[in-house]
Coordinates of C-alpha atoms in Angstrom, one line a residue:
M1 CA -67.8 157.3 -35.8
N2 CA -68.9 154.6 -33.3
E3 CA -66.9 155.6 -30.2
R4 CA -67.6 159.3 -30.9
K5 CA -71.3 158.8 -31.3
H6 CA -71.7 156.5 -28.3
A7 CA -69.7 158.9 -26.1
T8 CA -72.4 161.5 -27.0
D9 CA -75.0 159.0 -26.0
L10 CA -73.4 158.5 -22.6
E11 CA -73.2 162.2 -22.0
I12 CA -76.9 162.4 -22.5
E13 CA -77.6 159.4 -20.2
E14 CA -75.4 160.9 -17.4
S15 CA -77.1 164.3 -17.7
E16 CA -80.5 162.5 -17.4
T17 CA -79.4 160.9 -14.2
L18 CA -78.4 164.2 -12.8
L19 CA -81.6 165.8 -13.8
Q20 CA -83.8 163.0 -12.4
G21 CA -81.9 163.1 -9.1
S22 CA -82.2 166.9 -8.7
D23 CA -85.8 166.9 -7.3
N24 CA -84.6 166.0 -3.8
E25 CA -82.2 168.8 -3.7
V26 CA -84.9 171.5 -4.2
G27 CA -85.8 173.3 -1.1
H28 CA -89.5 173.6 -1.8
S29 CA -92.1 171.3 -3.2
V30 CA -93.3 171.7 -6.8
P31 CA -96.7 170.4 -7.9
K32 CA -96.0 167.2 -9.8
V33 CA -97.7 166.7 -13.2
C34 CA -97.2 163.3 -14.7
Y35 CA -96.8 163.0 -18.5
G36 CA -97.2 159.7 -20.4
L37 CA -95.3 158.9 -23.5
K38 CA -98.5 159.6 -25.6
D39 CA -98.7 163.1 -24.2
E40 CA -95.2 163.9 -25.5
L41 CA -95.1 161.7 -28.6
G42 CA -94.7 164.9 -30.7
N43 CA -91.6 166.0 -28.8
V44 CA -90.1 162.5 -28.9
C45 CA -90.6 162.4 -32.7
L46 CA -89.1 165.9 -33.1
L47 CA -86.1 164.9 -31.0
L48 CA -85.6 161.7 -33.0
F49 CA -85.7 163.7 -36.3
L50 CA -83.2 166.3 -35.1
Y51 CA -80.8 163.4 -34.2
V52 CA -81.4 161.9 -37.6
L53 CA -80.4 165.2 -39.2
Q54 CA -77.3 165.2 -37.0
G55 CA -76.2 161.9 -38.3
I56 CA -76.4 162.9 -42.0
P57 CA -73.3 165.1 -41.9
L58 CA -71.4 162.5 -40.0
G59 CA -72.3 159.8 -42.5
L60 CA -71.4 162.0 -45.5
A61 CA -68.1 163.0 -44.0
G62 CA -67.4 159.3 -43.4
S63 CA -68.1 158.4 -47.0
I64 CA -65.6 160.9 -48.5
P65 CA -62.4 159.0 -47.5
L66 CA -63.8 155.9 -49.3
I67 CA -64.6 158.0 -52.4
L68 CA -61.1 159.6 -52.3
Q69 CA -59.5 156.2 -52.0
S70 CA -61.3 155.0 -55.1
K71 CA -59.7 157.9 -56.9
S72 CA -56.2 156.8 -55.7
V73 CA -55.4 159.8 -53.6
S74 CA -52.3 159.5 -51.4
Y75 CA -52.5 158.5 -47.7
T76 CA -50.9 161.9 -46.9
D77 CA -54.1 163.5 -48.4
Q78 CA -56.2 161.1 -46.4
A79 CA -54.4 162.1 -43.2
F80 CA -55.0 165.8 -44.1
F81 CA -58.7 165.1 -44.7
S82 CA -59.0 163.2 -41.4
F83 CA -58.9 166.6 -39.5
V84 CA -62.5 166.9 -40.6
F85 CA -63.5 164.5 -37.8
W86 CA -61.8 166.5 -35.1
P87 CA -64.6 169.0 -34.3
F88 CA -66.8 166.5 -32.5
S89 CA -63.8 165.8 -30.3
L90 CA -63.1 169.5 -29.6
K91 CA -66.6 170.7 -29.1
L92 CA -65.9 171.1 -25.4
L93 CA -63.9 174.2 -26.3
W94 CA -67.0 176.2 -27.5
A95 CA -69.8 174.3 -25.7
P96 CA -69.8 176.8 -22.8
L97 CA -70.5 179.6 -25.3
V98 CA -73.5 177.6 -26.7
D99 CA -74.8 177.0 -23.2
S100 CA -74.4 180.6 -22.0
I101 CA -75.1 183.0 -24.9
Y102 CA -78.6 183.1 -26.3
F103 CA -81.7 185.2 -27.0
Q104 CA -84.1 184.5 -24.2
R105 CA -87.2 185.5 -26.2
F106 CA -86.4 183.1 -29.0
G107 CA -85.2 180.3 -26.8
R108 CA -82.0 179.1 -25.3
R109 CA -81.5 176.1 -27.6
K110 CA -83.3 177.5 -30.7
S111 CA -80.9 180.5 -30.6
W112 CA -78.1 178.1 -31.7
L113 CA -80.1 175.2 -33.3
V114 CA -81.9 177.3 -35.9
P115 CA -79.0 179.3 -37.4
T116 CA -76.7 176.3 -37.2
Q117 CA -79.1 174.1 -39.2
Y118 CA -79.7 176.9 -41.7
L119 CA -76.0 177.1 -42.2
L120 CA -75.8 173.3 -42.6
G121 CA -78.5 173.4 -45.2
L122 CA -76.8 176.3 -47.1
F123 CA -73.5 174.4 -46.9
M124 CA -75.1 171.4 -48.5
L125 CA -76.6 173.4 -51.3
Y126 CA -73.2 175.1 -51.9
L127 CA -71.5 171.7 -51.9
S128 CA -74.0 170.2 -54.3
Y129 CA -72.8 172.7 -56.9
T130 CA -69.1 172.4 -56.2
V131 CA -68.3 169.0 -54.7
D132 CA -68.0 167.3 -58.2
S133 CA -65.4 169.7 -59.3
L134 CA -63.5 169.3 -56.0
L135 CA -63.5 165.5 -56.3
E136 CA -62.6 165.3 -60.0
N137 CA -59.3 164.0 -61.2
N138 CA -58.1 167.0 -63.2
G139 CA -55.1 165.4 -65.0
Q140 CA -52.2 165.0 -62.6
K141 CA -53.6 167.3 -60.0
G142 CA -56.3 165.0 -58.6
P143 CA -59.0 166.1 -56.1
D144 CA -58.7 169.4 -54.3
I145 CA -57.9 168.0 -50.8
V146 CA -57.2 171.3 -49.2
T147 CA -60.5 172.9 -50.2
L148 CA -62.4 169.7 -49.5
T149 CA -60.9 169.5 -46.0
A150 CA -61.6 173.2 -45.2
V151 CA -65.3 172.9 -46.4
F152 CA -66.0 169.6 -44.6
F153 CA -64.2 170.8 -41.5
L154 CA -66.6 173.8 -41.3
F155 CA -69.4 171.4 -42.1
E156 CA -68.6 169.1 -39.2
F157 CA -68.0 172.1 -36.9
L158 CA -71.6 173.2 -37.6
A159 CA -72.8 169.6 -37.0
A160 CA -70.9 169.5 -33.7
T161 CA -72.5 172.8 -32.6
Q162 CA -75.9 171.5 -33.6
D163 CA -75.1 168.4 -31.4
I164 CA -74.4 170.6 -28.4
A165 CA -77.7 172.5 -28.9
V166 CA -79.8 169.3 -29.4
D167 CA -78.3 167.5 -26.5
G168 CA -79.1 170.4 -24.2
W169 CA -82.7 170.8 -25.6
A170 CA -83.2 167.0 -25.3
L171 CA -83.0 167.3 -21.5
T172 CA -85.7 170.0 -21.2
M173 CA -88.0 169.2 -24.1
L174 CA -89.2 166.1 -22.3
S175 CA -90.7 165.8 -18.8
R176 CA -88.9 164.1 -16.1
E177 CA -91.0 161.0 -16.5
N178 CA -89.9 160.7 -20.2
V179 CA -86.4 162.2 -20.2
G180 CA -85.0 158.7 -20.4
Y181 CA -86.1 158.6 -24.0
A182 CA -83.6 161.3 -24.9
S183 CA -80.7 158.9 -25.0
T184 CA -82.8 156.4 -27.1
C185 CA -83.6 159.2 -29.6
N186 CA -79.9 160.1 -29.7
S187 CA -78.7 156.5 -30.3
V188 CA -81.4 155.5 -32.8
G189 CA -81.5 158.9 -34.6
Q190 CA -77.8 159.3 -35.1
T191 CA -77.5 155.7 -36.2
A192 CA -80.3 156.1 -38.7
G193 CA -78.8 159.4 -40.0
Y194 CA -75.4 157.9 -40.3
F195 CA -76.8 155.0 -42.2
L196 CA -78.6 157.3 -44.6
G197 CA -75.6 159.5 -45.1
N198 CA -73.0 156.8 -45.5
V199 CA -74.3 153.2 -46.2
L200 CA -77.4 154.1 -48.3
F201 CA -75.6 156.9 -50.1
L202 CA -72.6 154.8 -51.1
A203 CA -74.9 152.0 -52.3
L204 CA -77.1 154.3 -54.4
E205 CA -74.0 156.2 -55.7
S206 CA -72.3 153.0 -56.9
P207 CA -73.0 152.1 -60.6
N208 CA -72.0 148.5 -59.9
F209 CA -74.4 148.1 -57.0
C210 CA -77.3 149.8 -58.8
N211 CA -76.7 147.9 -62.1
K212 CA -76.6 144.6 -60.2
Y213 CA -79.5 145.0 -57.8
L214 CA -81.7 147.9 -58.8
R215 CA -81.7 148.2 -62.6
F216 CA -82.7 146.2 -65.6
E217 CA -80.3 148.1 -68.0
P218 CA -76.8 149.0 -66.9
Q219 CA -75.8 152.7 -66.8
A220 CA -72.5 154.5 -66.2
K221 CA -73.6 156.3 -63.0
G222 CA -75.5 155.3 -59.8
I223 CA -79.1 156.3 -59.1
V224 CA -77.9 159.3 -57.1
T225 CA -74.8 161.4 -57.2
L226 CA -73.1 163.1 -54.3
S227 CA -74.3 166.5 -55.5
D228 CA -77.9 165.2 -55.8
F229 CA -77.8 163.8 -52.3
L230 CA -76.4 167.0 -50.9
F231 CA -79.0 169.1 -52.7
F232 CA -81.9 167.0 -51.4
W233 CA -80.7 167.1 -47.8
G234 CA -79.9 170.8 -48.0
I235 CA -83.5 171.5 -48.9
V236 CA -84.7 169.2 -46.1
F237 CA -82.5 171.0 -43.6
L238 CA -83.8 174.5 -44.7
V239 CA -87.5 173.5 -44.7
T240 CA -87.6 171.6 -41.5
T241 CA -85.5 174.2 -39.7
T242 CA -88.0 176.9 -40.8
L243 CA -90.8 174.8 -39.4
V244 CA -89.0 174.3 -36.1
A245 CA -88.3 178.0 -35.8
I246 CA -91.9 179.0 -36.5
V247 CA -94.0 176.2 -34.9
K248 CA -92.0 174.7 -32.0
K249 CA -91.7 176.7 -28.8
E250 CA -89.2 175.9 -26.1
N251 CA -91.1 174.4 -23.1
C252 CA -91.3 176.4 -20.0
K253 CA -93.7 174.4 -17.9
K254 CA -93.0 173.9 -14.3
S255 CA -92.9 170.1 -14.7
K256 CA -90.1 170.3 -17.1
P257 CA -86.5 170.1 -15.8
K258 CA -84.9 173.5 -15.3
E259 CA -81.4 174.0 -16.7
E260 CA -78.6 175.3 -14.5
T261 CA -76.9 178.2 -16.2
Q262 CA -73.2 178.8 -15.6
G263 CA -71.2 181.7 -16.8
V264 CA -68.7 181.1 -19.6
M265 CA -65.6 181.9 -17.5
E266 CA -67.0 179.9 -14.6
T267 CA -67.3 176.9 -16.8
Y268 CA -63.8 177.2 -18.2
K269 CA -62.3 177.7 -14.7
L270 CA -64.2 174.6 -13.6
L271 CA -62.7 172.6 -16.5
F272 CA -59.2 173.8 -15.6
S273 CA -59.7 172.9 -11.9
I274 CA -60.7 169.3 -12.9
I275 CA -57.7 168.9 -15.2
K276 CA -55.3 170.0 -12.4
L277 CA -56.3 167.1 -10.2
P278 CA -53.3 164.6 -10.2
T279 CA -55.5 161.6 -10.8
V280 CA -57.4 163.2 -13.6
W281 CA -54.2 164.5 -15.2
T282 CA -52.7 161.0 -15.1
F283 CA -55.9 159.4 -16.5
C284 CA -56.0 162.0 -19.4
V285 CA -52.4 161.2 -20.3
L286 CA -53.3 157.5 -20.4
L287 CA -56.5 158.1 -22.5
L288 CA -54.5 160.2 -25.0
T289 CA -52.0 157.4 -25.5
A290 CA -54.0 154.2 -25.1
K291 CA -55.1 153.9 -28.7
M292 CA -51.7 154.3 -30.4
G293 CA -51.5 150.5 -30.9
F294 CA -54.9 150.4 -32.8
S295 CA -54.3 153.3 -35.1
A296 CA -53.1 151.4 -38.2
A297 CA -55.9 148.8 -37.9
D298 CA -58.6 151.3 -37.3
A299 CA -57.6 154.1 -39.7
V300 CA -55.9 152.4 -42.6
T301 CA -57.3 148.9 -43.0
G302 CA -60.6 149.9 -44.7
L303 CA -58.8 152.2 -47.1
K304 CA -56.3 149.5 -48.0
L305 CA -59.2 147.1 -48.8
V306 CA -60.6 149.6 -51.2
E307 CA -57.2 150.1 -52.7
E308 CA -57.0 146.3 -53.3
G309 CA -60.3 146.4 -55.2
V310 CA -63.0 145.8 -52.6
P311 CA -66.0 147.9 -53.6
K312 CA -66.5 150.8 -51.1
E313 CA -70.3 150.2 -51.1
Q314 CA -69.8 146.6 -50.2
L315 CA -67.6 147.6 -47.2
A316 CA -70.3 150.1 -46.2
L317 CA -73.0 147.5 -46.4
L318 CA -71.1 145.3 -44.0
A319 CA -72.1 147.8 -41.3
V320 CA -75.8 146.6 -41.6
P321 CA -75.4 143.2 -39.9
M322 CA -73.2 144.9 -37.3
V323 CA -76.1 147.0 -36.0
P324 CA -77.7 144.3 -33.9
L325 CA -74.3 143.4 -32.5
Q326 CA -73.6 147.0 -31.6
I327 CA -76.9 147.2 -29.7
L328 CA -76.4 143.9 -27.8
L329 CA -72.8 144.2 -26.9
P330 CA -73.1 147.3 -24.5
L331 CA -76.0 145.5 -22.8
I332 CA -74.0 142.4 -22.3
I333 CA -70.7 144.0 -21.4
S334 CA -72.2 146.5 -19.0
K335 CA -73.0 143.5 -16.6
Y336 CA -69.3 143.0 -16.1
T337 CA -68.4 146.7 -15.9
A338 CA -71.0 147.7 -13.3
G339 CA -68.8 146.8 -10.4
P340 CA -66.1 148.8 -8.6
R341 CA -63.3 147.8 -11.1
P342 CA -64.6 148.4 -14.7
L343 CA -61.1 149.0 -16.1
D344 CA -60.3 145.4 -15.5
I345 CA -62.4 144.6 -18.6
F346 CA -60.5 147.3 -20.5
Y347 CA -57.2 145.7 -19.5
K348 CA -58.3 142.2 -20.5
A349 CA -59.7 143.2 -23.9
F350 CA -56.7 145.3 -24.8
P351 CA -54.4 142.5 -26.1
F352 CA -57.2 140.9 -28.1
R353 CA -57.9 144.1 -29.9
L354 CA -54.1 144.5 -30.6
L355 CA -54.0 141.0 -32.1
M356 CA -56.9 141.9 -34.4
G357 CA -54.5 144.4 -36.0
L358 CA -52.4 141.4 -37.1
E359 CA -55.5 139.7 -38.4
F360 CA -56.5 142.8 -40.4
A361 CA -53.0 143.0 -41.9
F362 CA -53.3 139.4 -43.0
L363 CA -56.7 140.2 -44.4
V364 CA -55.3 143.0 -46.6
W365 CA -52.4 140.7 -47.7
W366 CA -54.9 137.9 -48.6
T367 CA -57.3 140.1 -50.5
P368 CA -55.5 140.3 -53.9
S369 CA -55.2 136.5 -54.0
V370 CA -59.0 135.8 -53.8
K371 CA -60.0 138.6 -56.2
Q372 CA -61.9 137.3 -59.3
D373 CA -63.0 138.8 -62.5
G374 CA -66.5 139.3 -61.2
G375 CA -65.4 140.7 -57.9
F376 CA -64.9 138.7 -54.6
P377 CA -66.4 135.4 -53.6
V378 CA -69.1 135.2 -50.9
Y379 CA -66.7 133.4 -48.5
Y380 CA -64.4 136.4 -48.6
Y381 CA -67.1 138.8 -47.4
I382 CA -68.0 136.3 -44.7
V383 CA -64.4 136.3 -43.4
V384 CA -64.3 140.1 -43.5
L385 CA -67.6 140.3 -41.6
L386 CA -66.5 137.8 -39.0
S387 CA -63.2 139.8 -38.6
Y388 CA -65.1 143.0 -38.0
A389 CA -67.5 141.3 -35.6
V390 CA -64.6 140.0 -33.4
H391 CA -63.0 143.4 -33.6
Q392 CA -66.3 145.0 -32.4
V393 CA -66.4 142.7 -29.4
S394 CA -63.0 143.8 -28.2
L395 CA -63.6 147.5 -29.1
Y396 CA -66.9 147.6 -27.2
S397 CA -65.5 145.8 -24.2
M398 CA -62.9 148.6 -23.9
Y399 CA -65.3 151.4 -24.8
V400 CA -68.0 150.4 -22.3
A401 CA -65.4 149.8 -19.6
V402 CA -63.9 153.3 -20.0
M403 CA -67.4 155.0 -20.1
A404 CA -68.4 153.1 -17.0
F405 CA -65.2 154.4 -15.2
H406 CA -66.0 157.9 -16.4
A407 CA -69.5 157.7 -14.8
K408 CA -68.0 156.2 -11.6
V409 CA -65.3 158.9 -11.0
S410 CA -67.1 162.0 -12.2
D411 CA -67.9 164.4 -9.4
P412 CA -71.8 164.4 -9.2
L413 CA -71.9 168.1 -8.5
I414 CA -70.5 168.9 -11.9
G415 CA -71.2 165.5 -13.6
G416 CA -72.1 166.9 -17.1
T417 CA -69.0 169.0 -17.4
Y418 CA -66.8 166.3 -15.9
M419 CA -68.2 163.6 -18.2
T420 CA -67.8 165.8 -21.3
L421 CA -64.2 166.6 -20.5
L422 CA -63.3 162.9 -20.1
N423 CA -65.2 161.9 -23.2
T424 CA -63.4 164.7 -25.2
V425 CA -60.0 163.4 -24.1
T426 CA -61.0 159.9 -25.0
N427 CA -62.0 160.9 -28.5
L428 CA -58.9 162.9 -29.0
G429 CA -56.9 159.9 -27.9
G430 CA -58.3 158.1 -31.0
N431 CA -58.1 161.0 -33.4
W432 CA -54.5 162.0 -33.3
P433 CA -53.0 158.5 -33.7
S434 CA -55.4 157.8 -36.7
T435 CA -54.3 161.0 -38.4
L436 CA -50.6 160.2 -37.7
A437 CA -51.0 156.6 -39.0
L438 CA -52.5 157.8 -42.2
W439 CA -49.7 160.4 -42.6
L440 CA -47.0 157.8 -42.2
V441 CA -48.2 155.2 -44.8
D442 CA -46.7 157.0 -47.8
P443 CA -43.2 157.7 -46.3
L444 CA -42.9 154.1 -45.3
T445 CA -44.1 152.7 -48.7
S446 CA -41.7 152.1 -51.6
K447 CA -43.0 152.2 -55.2
E448 CA -41.2 151.9 -58.6
C449 CA -42.3 152.9 -62.1
K450 CA -42.6 149.9 -64.4
G451 CA -43.0 150.4 -68.2
A452 CA -41.3 153.9 -68.3
E453 CA -37.6 154.0 -67.9
G454 CA -36.0 156.6 -65.7
Q455 CA -39.2 157.5 -63.9
T456 CA -39.9 157.3 -60.2
C457 CA -43.1 157.3 -58.0
G458 CA -42.0 159.4 -55.1
S459 CA -44.7 162.0 -55.4
A460 CA -48.2 162.5 -56.9
E461 CA -46.6 164.5 -59.8
E462 CA -44.1 161.7 -60.5
V463 CA -46.9 159.1 -60.4
G464 CA -48.8 161.1 -62.9
L465 CA -45.8 161.5 -65.2
C466 CA -45.1 157.7 -65.0
T467 CA -48.6 156.9 -66.0
K468 CA -48.6 159.6 -68.8
L469 CA -45.5 157.9 -70.3
G470 CA -47.2 154.6 -70.4
G471 CA -45.8 153.1 -67.1
A472 CA -47.5 152.1 -63.9
C473 CA -46.4 152.6 -60.3
V474 CA -46.1 149.3 -58.5
T475 CA -45.8 149.0 -54.7
T476 CA -42.6 147.1 -53.8
F477 CA -42.9 147.6 -50.1
D478 CA -46.2 148.5 -48.3
G479 CA -45.7 150.8 -45.3
Y480 CA -49.1 149.6 -43.9
Y481 CA -47.5 146.3 -42.8
V482 CA -44.6 148.1 -41.1
E483 CA -47.1 150.4 -39.3
S484 CA -49.2 147.4 -38.2
V485 CA -46.2 145.7 -36.6
V486 CA -44.9 148.9 -35.0
C487 CA -48.3 149.8 -33.7
I488 CA -48.8 146.3 -32.1
V489 CA -45.4 146.5 -30.5
I490 CA -46.1 150.0 -29.1
G491 CA -49.6 148.7 -28.0
F492 CA -48.2 145.8 -26.1
G493 CA -45.6 148.0 -24.5
W494 CA -48.3 150.4 -23.3
W495 CA -50.3 147.4 -22.0
F496 CA -47.4 146.0 -20.0
W497 CA -46.4 149.2 -18.4
L498 CA -49.1 151.9 -18.6
G499 CA -52.0 149.5 -18.6
K500 CA -51.3 148.4 -15.1
K501 CA -51.0 152.1 -14.0
M502 CA -54.5 152.7 -15.4
R503 CA -55.9 149.7 -13.4
K504 CA -54.4 151.2 -10.2
L505 CA -56.4 154.3 -10.7
Q506 CA -59.4 152.3 -9.6
E507 CA -57.9 152.1 -6.2
E508 CA -57.9 155.9 -5.7
K509 CA -60.3 157.3 -3.2
T510 CA -63.4 159.1 -4.4
S511 CA -62.0 162.4 -2.9
A512 CA -59.1 162.2 -5.3
W513 CA -61.4 162.7 -8.3
Q514 CA -63.4 165.6 -6.8
C515 CA -62.4 169.2 -7.2
R516 CA -63.1 171.9 -4.7
R517 CA -65.4 174.5 -6.0
T518 CA -64.8 178.1 -4.9
K519 CA -67.8 180.3 -4.4

């Protein structure tokens, strides 16, 4: 979620800059009315709350792979479910529709925000009655991955559409003096929503965590179930959306920034003209391939730790101490990426992030040897936490560098569209390798059935039959380690040859990144 979420933050910040700089381009003077933060505190709170709601579906979708892993689903199934996370990387495909088609009397942003949030609420209520049956292990069949993926894909599609509407409204809900708070609301709100939907939910859903820290008498279930959580937030979505639809009016004061409206076809033509630029085309190809070397470490490691017995709620709680680091790192790194060559930082951090893939593989290999009857010792979690912290430093160094380069080369006349395009390609460059890495784990892994003669473990049905006959499938060769090595080799190959090509893009003239707009 981190790179996807922060890419959204940067889109907001870039749009703010464009809006704030537009006053000088107006050919006539507009009476200036200054608004203090206190005057718009209600709008800031509403915007913050809308971004919190936006983070809930992201957090819930992020918790499902950990729940599935605890139910021993195959990595092929995990790969299939990973398509759920693609809508946020593909929202550029329908964003022009959201920007251009609306009911003027109801409001440009409310025309999409209200029905989308109603549908999200109804989806949550529907899931609260069906998700348990979809996740249940029904004999040899296991969880219904196809239905889960279809439902959560639509769920995330709606969340991505809500994201487009809220991002657009954020820039006109606040006055020019306070529009800078939009990115703050985005960052804080999404982080809080993701925390509620992922970390807090997984902790309260875990019987072990609740029995150990929150109860006097142990019980078989956690304090809340997934269906309870979905039902609660479904009601919250429906009630608050109704209040927004009735009470909140879209601002039309003269001191508010006016939005530039482009036609749907004009926007799509503009995107196509940007992609046709040779420098942009080369940069997009590099962005789509740069993360291949990190796919095994980023997509598979956490699931492997759960497979080895690390409680999913404990892994989720490790995100809490990471929050201060995630806030400070962009501030520190941005000092080094503010110059004319931000991709130099990307290039220097690249091999360190690749080597973290080896460290993660060692961590997974080491995990079974430190497991105790009561769980894992404190020093194990300290090692995991430090490993993730070092990984975050390299990840954010690359992320901030790429985002800084996006802001540097984007044509200011069409900055919002340009930035969204580059961020979309960046996100896709992380999605497809992750899905592929998950898909290849099972074919590269060898298992044998011990305790039941003549049985094999080549498929889910064979695993179920082995278990039914009193045997157990034991991994003799783990494809994760093969993937880790292959990804690192591919990553270093990319770094040696294509990484240098990416650095050279910084030497291109500004005109090479600007497209000619036809009137």
